[in-house]
Coordinates of C-alpha atoms in Angstrom, one line a residue:
X170 CA -17.8 10.8 -34.3
X171 CA -16.6 8.5 -31.3
X172 CA -13.4 8.4 -30.0
X173 CA -11.8 5.0 -29.1
X174 CA -10.5 4.6 -25.7
X175 CA -7.8 1.8 -26.1
X176 CA -5.9 -0.1 -22.7
X177 CA -2.5 2.0 -22.2
X178 CA 0.8 0.8 -21.9
X179 CA 1.1 -1.4 -18.3
X180 CA 5.0 -1.3 -17.9
X181 CA 7.6 -3.2 -18.8
X182 CA 6.6 -7.1 -19.5
X183 CA 2.7 -6.5 -18.2
X184 CA 0.1 -7.2 -21.6
X185 CA -2.6 -7.9 -19.5
X186 CA -4.7 -6.1 -16.4
X187 CA -8.1 -6.7 -14.8
X188 CA -11.1 -3.9 -15.2
X189 CA -10.9 -2.5 -11.5
X190 CA -13.7 0.0 -11.9
X191 CA -15.4 2.8 -14.2
X192 CA -15.2 5.8 -12.9
X193 CA -17.4 7.0 -15.6
X194 CA -21.1 5.4 -16.7
X195 CA -22.7 5.6 -20.2
X196 CA -24.0 9.0 -20.7
X197 CA -22.2 10.8 -17.9
X198 CA -20.0 14.1 -19.5
X199 CA -16.2 13.2 -19.9
X200 CA -13.3 16.3 -19.8
X201 CA -10.3 15.5 -21.5
X202 CA -7.7 13.4 -19.6
X203 CA -10.4 12.6 -17.0
X204 CA -10.3 9.1 -15.1
X205 CA -12.4 6.9 -16.3
X206 CA -11.4 3.7 -15.7
X207 CA -8.9 1.8 -13.3
X208 CA -7.3 -0.8 -14.7
X209 CA -5.4 -3.8 -11.9
X210 CA -2.2 -4.7 -12.6
X211 CA -0.3 -7.2 -10.7
X212 CA 1.4 -5.0 -8.8
X213 CA -0.6 -1.4 -8.9
X214 CA -3.6 0.4 -10.1
X215 CA -3.4 2.1 -13.1
X216 CA -6.0 4.7 -14.4
X217 CA -7.6 5.3 -17.7
X218 CA -7.8 8.7 -18.8
X219 CA -10.0 10.3 -21.5
X220 CA -8.0 10.9 -24.9
X221 CA -11.2 13.2 -25.5
X222 CA -14.3 15.7 -23.8
X223 CA -17.7 14.7 -24.3
X224 CA -20.0 12.1 -23.5
X225 CA -19.3 8.4 -22.2
X226 CA -20.5 5.5 -23.9
X227 CA -20.5 2.4 -25.0
X228 CA -18.1 0.6 -22.2
X229 CA -17.3 -3.0 -24.1
X230 CA -15.9 -4.8 -20.7
X231 CA -17.2 -5.4 -17.4
X232 CA -15.8 -4.7 -13.7
X233 CA -13.5 -8.0 -13.0
X234 CA -13.0 -8.8 -17.1
X235 CA -9.1 -8.9 -18.4
X236 CA -7.9 -6.9 -20.9
X237 CA -4.9 -6.7 -23.0
X238 CA -2.6 -3.6 -23.9
X239 CA -3.9 -1.9 -26.8
X240 CA -7.8 -3.6 -26.5
X241 CA -10.4 -1.7 -26.8
X242 CA -12.1 -0.3 -24.0
X243 CA -14.9 2.2 -24.6
X244 CA -15.7 4.8 -26.7
X245 CA -16.4 8.7 -26.2
X246 CA -19.2 10.0 -27.7
X247 CA -18.8 14.1 -29.1
X248 CA -20.8 16.5 -27.1
X249 CA -20.5 16.6 -23.6
X250 CA -24.3 18.5 -21.9
X251 CA -26.0 17.5 -25.3
X252 CA -25.4 14.4 -25.1
X253 CA -25.7 13.6 -21.4
X254 CA -29.5 15.0 -21.8
X255 CA -30.7 12.0 -23.9
X256 CA -28.8 9.8 -21.7
X257 CA -30.8 10.8 -19.1
X258 CA -34.0 11.2 -20.6
X259 CA -33.1 7.6 -22.3
X260 CA -35.1 6.2 -19.1
X261 CA -38.5 7.1 -19.9
X262 CA -38.8 6.4 -22.9
X263 CA -39.0 2.8 -22.3
X264 CA -41.7 3.4 -20.2
X265 CA -43.7 4.9 -23.6
X266 CA -46.5 5.9 -21.3
X267 CA -48.4 8.9 -22.7
X268 CA -50.0 10.3 -19.4
X269 CA -46.5 9.9 -17.5
X270 CA -44.8 12.9 -19.4
X271 CA -43.3 14.6 -15.8
X272 CA -41.2 11.3 -15.2
X273 CA -38.2 13.0 -16.9
X274 CA -38.5 15.4 -14.7
X275 CA -38.8 13.4 -11.4
X276 CA -35.8 10.6 -12.8
X277 CA -33.1 13.8 -13.4
X278 CA -33.2 14.4 -9.8
X279 CA -33.0 10.9 -8.6
X280 CA -30.3 10.1 -10.9
X281 CA -28.1 13.0 -8.6
X282 CA -27.9 10.3 -5.4
X283 CA -27.4 7.3 -7.4
X284 CA -24.2 9.0 -8.5
X285 CA -23.1 10.1 -5.2
X286 CA -23.6 6.8 -3.6
X287 CA -22.9 4.4 -6.8
X288 CA -20.9 1.6 -5.2
X289 CA -19.2 1.0 -8.9
X290 CA -17.3 4.0 -7.9
X291 CA -15.8 2.5 -4.9
X292 CA -12.8 0.4 -5.2
X293 CA -13.1 -3.4 -3.7
X294 CA -11.4 -2.4 -0.4
X295 CA -13.6 0.3 0.2
X296 CA -17.0 -1.6 -1.0
X297 CA -15.8 -4.2 1.4
X298 CA -15.3 -2.3 4.1
X299 CA -19.2 -0.4 3.7
X300 CA -20.2 -3.5 4.0
X301 CA -18.2 -4.8 7.0
X302 CA -18.6 -1.4 8.9
X303 CA -22.4 -0.9 7.5
X304 CA -21.6 2.9 6.4
X305 CA -23.3 5.2 3.7
X306 CA -20.7 5.6 1.3
X307 CA -22.4 9.1 0.0
X308 CA -22.3 10.5 4.0
X309 CA -18.5 10.3 3.4
X310 CA -16.6 12.9 2.4
X311 CA -13.2 11.2 0.4
X312 CA -9.8 11.8 1.0
X313 CA -8.5 10.5 -1.8
X314 CA -7.6 11.6 -5.2
X315 CA -10.7 13.5 -6.5
X316 CA -12.7 13.2 -3.7
X317 CA -12.7 9.4 -3.6
X318 CA -13.4 6.8 -0.7
X319 CA -10.6 5.3 0.9
X320 CA -10.8 2.2 3.3
X321 CA -9.2 4.8 6.1
X322 CA -12.5 6.8 5.1
X323 CA -14.8 4.8 5.7
X324 CA -13.5 2.9 9.2
X325 CA -12.9 6.7 11.0
X326 CA -16.5 7.2 9.7
X327 CA -17.2 3.6 11.8
X328 CA -15.6 5.0 14.1
X329 CA -17.3 8.2 14.9
X330 CA -20.3 6.6 14.3
X331 CA -19.6 4.4 17.2
X332 CA -18.2 7.2 19.5
X333 CA -21.7 9.0 18.4
X334 CA -24.2 8.5 21.6
X335 CA -26.9 9.8 18.5
X336 CA -27.6 5.3 18.0
X337 CA -29.1 5.2 20.6
X338 CA -32.4 7.9 20.0
X339 CA -32.3 5.8 17.2
X340 CA -32.1 2.1 18.4
X341 CA -35.7 1.5 18.0
X342 CA -35.1 1.8 14.1
X343 CA -32.5 -0.3 14.3
X344 CA -34.2 -3.8 16.0
X345 CA -35.6 -4.4 12.7
X346 CA -32.3 -5.1 11.6
X347 CA -31.5 -7.6 14.2
X348 CA -32.9 -10.9 12.6
X349 CA -30.0 -10.6 9.6
X350 CA -27.6 -9.6 12.0
X351 CA -28.1 -13.6 13.6
X352 CA -28.6 -14.7 9.9
X353 CA -26.0 -17.5 8.2
X354 CA -25.0 -15.0 5.6
X355 CA -22.2 -16.0 3.0
X356 CA -20.0 -13.1 0.3
X357 CA -18.2 -14.2 -2.2
X358 CA -15.7 -11.7 -3.4
X359 CA -13.3 -12.1 -6.1
X360 CA -9.5 -11.5 -5.7
X361 CA -8.0 -8.6 -7.1
X362 CA -5.7 -9.1 -9.5
X363 CA -2.9 -7.6 -7.2
X364 CA -3.9 -9.9 -4.5
X365 CA -3.8 -12.7 -6.7
X366 CA -0.2 -11.8 -7.4
X367 CA 0.4 -11.0 -4.0
X368 CA -0.7 -15.0 -3.2
X369 CA 1.8 -16.4 -5.5
X370 CA 4.3 -14.4 -4.8
X371 CA 4.3 -15.3 -1.4
X372 CA 3.7 -19.0 -1.8
X373 CA 6.7 -19.1 -4.2
X374 CA 9.1 -17.3 -1.8
X375 CA 7.8 -20.3 0.5
X376 CA 8.3 -22.7 -1.5
X377 CA 11.5 -21.8 -3.5
X378 CA 13.5 -20.5 -0.4
X379 CA 14.8 -21.8 2.8
X380 CA 13.2 -19.6 4.8
X381 CA 14.5 -18.5 8.4
X382 CA 14.2 -16.2 10.9
X383 CA 16.3 -14.7 13.7
X384 CA 14.9 -11.9 16.7
X385 CA 16.3 -9.8 18.1
X386 CA 14.9 -6.4 20.8
X387 CA 15.9 -3.2 20.7
X388 CA 16.1 -0.4 23.1
X389 CA 14.5 2.8 21.5
X390 CA 15.4 5.0 24.4
X391 CA 18.3 6.5 22.3
X392 CA 16.0 6.9 18.8
X393 CA 13.1 8.6 20.7
X394 CA 15.1 10.9 22.5
X395 CA 17.0 12.2 19.4
X396 CA 13.6 12.6 18.0
X397 CA 12.1 14.5 20.1
X398 CA 14.9 16.6 20.7
X399 CA 15.1 17.7 16.8
X400 CA 11.9 16.7 15.2
X401 CA 10.4 20.5 15.5
X402 CA 13.8 22.1 13.7
X403 CA 14.3 18.6 10.8
X404 CA 10.3 19.3 9.7
X405 CA 11.0 23.1 9.7
X406 CA 13.7 22.5 7.8
X407 CA 13.5 19.6 5.5
X408 CA 9.5 20.0 5.7
X409 CA 8.6 16.5 6.4
X410 CA 8.7 15.2 10.3
X411 CA 11.3 12.7 11.5
X412 CA 10.2 9.3 11.5
X413 CA 11.6 5.9 13.1
X414 CA 12.0 4.6 9.2
X415 CA 14.9 6.8 8.3
X416 CA 17.1 5.6 11.4
X417 CA 16.0 1.7 10.5
X418 CA 16.8 2.4 7.0
X419 CA 20.0 3.9 7.4
X420 CA 21.0 1.1 10.0
X421 CA 20.1 -2.1 7.1
X422 CA 22.5 0.1 5.2
X423 CA 24.9 -0.3 8.0
X424 CA 23.8 -4.0 7.8
X425 CA 24.2 -4.6 4.2
X426 CA 27.3 -3.1 4.0
X427 CA 28.9 -5.3 6.7
X428 CA 27.2 -8.1 5.6
X429 CA 27.0 -8.3 1.7
X430 CA 25.3 -11.7 1.4
X431 CA 22.0 -10.1 3.2
X432 CA 21.8 -7.6 0.1
X433 CA 22.7 -10.0 -2.3
X434 CA 20.3 -12.2 -4.6
X435 CA 20.1 -16.0 -6.0
X436 CA 19.8 -15.7 -9.6
X437 CA 19.6 -18.9 -11.4
X438 CA 23.1 -20.8 -10.5
X439 CA 25.0 -17.6 -9.4
X440 CA 24.9 -15.5 -6.4
X441 CA 24.7 -11.3 -7.8
X442 CA 26.2 -8.6 -5.0
X443 CA 24.9 -5.3 -5.4
X444 CA 27.2 -2.2 -4.3
X445 CA 23.8 -0.1 -3.9
X446 CA 21.2 -0.6 -1.3
X447 CA 17.5 0.1 -2.4
X448 CA 15.4 -0.8 0.1
X449 CA 11.3 -1.8 -0.4
X450 CA 9.5 -0.7 1.7
X451 CA 6.2 -2.2 3.0
X452 CA 3.2 -0.4 2.8
X453 CA -0.7 -0.5 3.0
X454 CA -3.1 0.4 0.0
X455 CA -6.1 0.1 -0.3
X456 CA -6.3 -2.6 -2.8
X457 CA -3.8 -4.7 -0.9
X458 CA 0.1 -4.3 0.5
X459 CA 2.8 -2.9 -1.7
X460 CA 6.1 -2.5 -1.4
X461 CA 8.0 0.6 -3.6
X462 CA 11.5 1.1 -3.6
X463 CA 13.5 3.7 -2.2
X464 CA 16.4 4.0 -4.2
X465 CA 20.3 4.5 -3.2
X466 CA 19.1 4.9 0.6
X467 CA 23.4 4.1 1.1
X468 CA 23.6 7.8 -0.6
X469 CA 20.4 8.9 0.9
X470 CA 20.3 11.4 4.1
X471 CA 18.1 11.1 6.5
X472 CA 15.8 13.5 5.5
X473 CA 15.6 12.5 1.5
X474 CA 14.7 8.6 2.6
X475 CA 11.8 10.2 4.8
X476 CA 10.6 12.7 2.0
X477 CA 10.5 9.3 -0.6
X478 CA 8.4 7.5 2.4
X479 CA 6.2 10.5 2.8
X480 CA 5.6 10.6 -1.3
X481 CA 5.4 6.8 -1.4
X482 CA 2.5 6.6 1.2
X483 CA 1.0 9.3 -0.5
X484 CA 0.6 7.7 -3.8
X485 CA -0.2 4.2 -2.8
X486 CA -3.1 5.9 -0.7
X487 CA -4.6 7.7 -4.2
X488 CA -3.6 4.5 -6.0
X489 CA -0.9 6.2 -8.2
X490 CA 1.8 4.1 -7.4
X491 CA 4.1 3.1 -10.7
X492 CA 5.2 0.1 -11.8
X493 CA 8.5 1.8 -11.9
X494 CA 8.3 2.6 -8.3
X495 CA 8.1 -0.8 -7.4
X496 CA 10.3 -2.1 -9.7
X497 CA 13.8 -3.6 -8.4
X498 CA 14.8 -3.8 -4.5
X499 CA 17.5 -4.9 -2.9
X500 CA 16.0 -5.3 0.8
X501 CA 12.8 -4.6 2.5
X502 CA 11.6 -3.4 5.5
X503 CA 8.2 -3.8 7.0
X504 CA 6.5 -2.2 9.7
X505 CA 3.9 -4.4 11.4
X506 CA 4.4 -2.1 14.2
X507 CA 2.1 0.6 13.1
X508 CA -1.2 -2.4 13.5
X509 CA -0.3 -3.3 16.7
X510 CA 1.6 -6.7 16.4
X511 CA 4.3 -7.7 19.1
X512 CA 6.4 -9.8 16.9
X513 CA 5.8 -11.6 13.6
X514 CA 8.0 -13.9 11.1
X515 CA 7.7 -11.9 7.8
X516 CA 7.9 -13.6 3.9
X517 CA 11.3 -12.3 2.1
X518 CA 10.2 -10.5 -1.5
X519 CA 11.4 -12.8 -4.4
X520 CA 13.9 -12.3 -5.5
X521 CA 15.5 -10.5 -2.2
X522 CA 17.1 -12.3 0.3
X523 CA 16.0 -11.2 3.7
X524 CA 13.4 -8.7 5.0
X525 CA 13.7 -7.0 7.9
X526 CA 10.2 -6.8 10.0
X527 CA 9.7 -4.0 13.4
X528 CA 7.1 -4.0 15.4
X529 CA 5.2 -2.3 17.9
X530 CA 7.2 -0.4 20.5
X531 CA 6.1 -0.9 24.0
X532 CA 7.4 -0.5 28.1
X533 CA 9.1 -3.5 29.5
X534 CA 11.2 -4.2 32.5
X535 CA 14.7 -4.9 31.8
X536 CA 18.1 -5.3 33.3
X537 CA 20.5 -2.2 32.7
X538 CA 23.5 -1.7 35.0
X539 CA 22.4 -4.7 37.3
X540 CA 18.8 -2.8 38.0
X541 CA 15.8 -3.2 36.7
X542 CA 14.3 -0.2 34.7
X543 CA 11.2 0.1 31.9
X544 CA 12.6 0.9 28.9
X545 CA 10.2 1.4 25.4
X546 CA 11.4 -2.3 23.8
X547 CA 10.7 -3.6 20.3
X548 CA 11.2 -6.8 19.0
X549 CA 12.8 -7.0 15.8
X550 CA 13.3 -9.9 12.7
X551 CA 15.3 -10.7 10.1
X552 CA 13.6 -13.2 7.8
X553 CA 16.4 -14.7 4.9
X554 CA 16.8 -17.4 2.9
X555 CA 19.2 -20.1 4.5
X556 CA 20.1 -20.9 1.2
X557 CA 22.2 -17.8 0.5
X558 CA 22.7 -16.5 4.1
X559 CA 24.6 -18.3 6.8
X560 CA 22.6 -18.4 10.2
X561 CA 25.9 -16.0 11.6
X562 CA 26.1 -13.6 8.8
X563 CA 22.0 -13.0 9.8
X564 CA 22.3 -13.0 13.3
X565 CA 25.5 -10.8 12.7
X566 CA 23.3 -8.1 10.5
X567 CA 20.3 -8.0 13.0
X568 CA 22.6 -7.1 15.8
X569 CA 24.2 -5.0 14.0
X570 CA 20.7 -2.6 13.7
X571 CA 19.9 -3.2 17.2
X572 CA 23.7 -1.6 18.1
X573 CA 22.8 1.1 15.5
X574 CA 19.9 2.2 16.8
X575 CA 20.3 1.8 20.4
X576 CA 23.7 4.1 19.7
X577 CA 22.7 6.5 16.8
X578 CA 25.9 7.8 16.8
X579 CA 27.4 4.8 14.9
X580 CA 24.9 6.0 12.0
X581 CA 26.5 9.1 12.2
X582 CA 30.2 7.7 12.1
X583 CA 29.5 4.7 9.7
X584 CA 30.4 2.3 12.3

């Protein structure tokens, strides 16, 4: 008797998802609660776990198909090893050649390599990276959940391959591939549901809000000195590293408390002011940009903020963020500096009214006390909805953040 696998409840107001990938193929053994499929919703990827142990049976949808909550996804047949064997023996049966009786024996070993490099088990982002960098996925050890490959694994393998002198010896063998490299090829990849939603929301933000950006620069000397002085003791006591994000989160709390409009939202014909600060931290995940929410930043310590950021970063890489992790948020911080960005105009995350953009730190000449000195400087940007936030308020909020970072004592005495 087969067990039905149905689309689970996806979250509040979410009724539909897209089949991102099948993690188990028909004929493969399945354990109880083992992930068998990945569904992509508007915000996160959700894994569907097996409701029973057995063998993967019929799959009623293909990758890329849209499915509704409660729809029948697949069937799990009873038995594991016993059912898996007929599945492996099934391919030789259509051949129906009397002589090649040993063929099933040869087919079984061939199935193992196919499984290790099966592109269906890769996420769309990983598949694109594999094609772009020319990496054999079977040769790379995955660091994601259950040993799955991540985009970062593929990039690291490509960098290691480029740095290795070994390819020089195999250059003659690679010569035949040269004509293909010079060709004019095209690849069409369907946008993931997450990417489609990001595109719609960002475009909607541009069309709905009166976006404006104000800039400033920050001398990072004091924060860097504090971090260097206390990072070892901080990590020893709290179990997490002391990063720059917690400083900016606390500095943003000061600014948002002083300028409530930056922490407010327009809802219909009303302005909603919040007496709490929930900061959405933009995180790059394999399937795209996600913004999990660090709640009650105004009440959390530096350690509490760092722990929340680390936990969300891990969940983003593993694809285990939930709808609840992404829900809400009154303000956003996006750090483009980790990718080397010098300056940008970030787009607000609706229905929020402002977003703080951080950028790379670089040594630049500045004037201090009439002298030209070298300081580690960072450009910061505040994009805001001019319908709600006046220019004076935006500039003041950004200036408050700048002053708090340049003099971290302000964070301790709430000034």
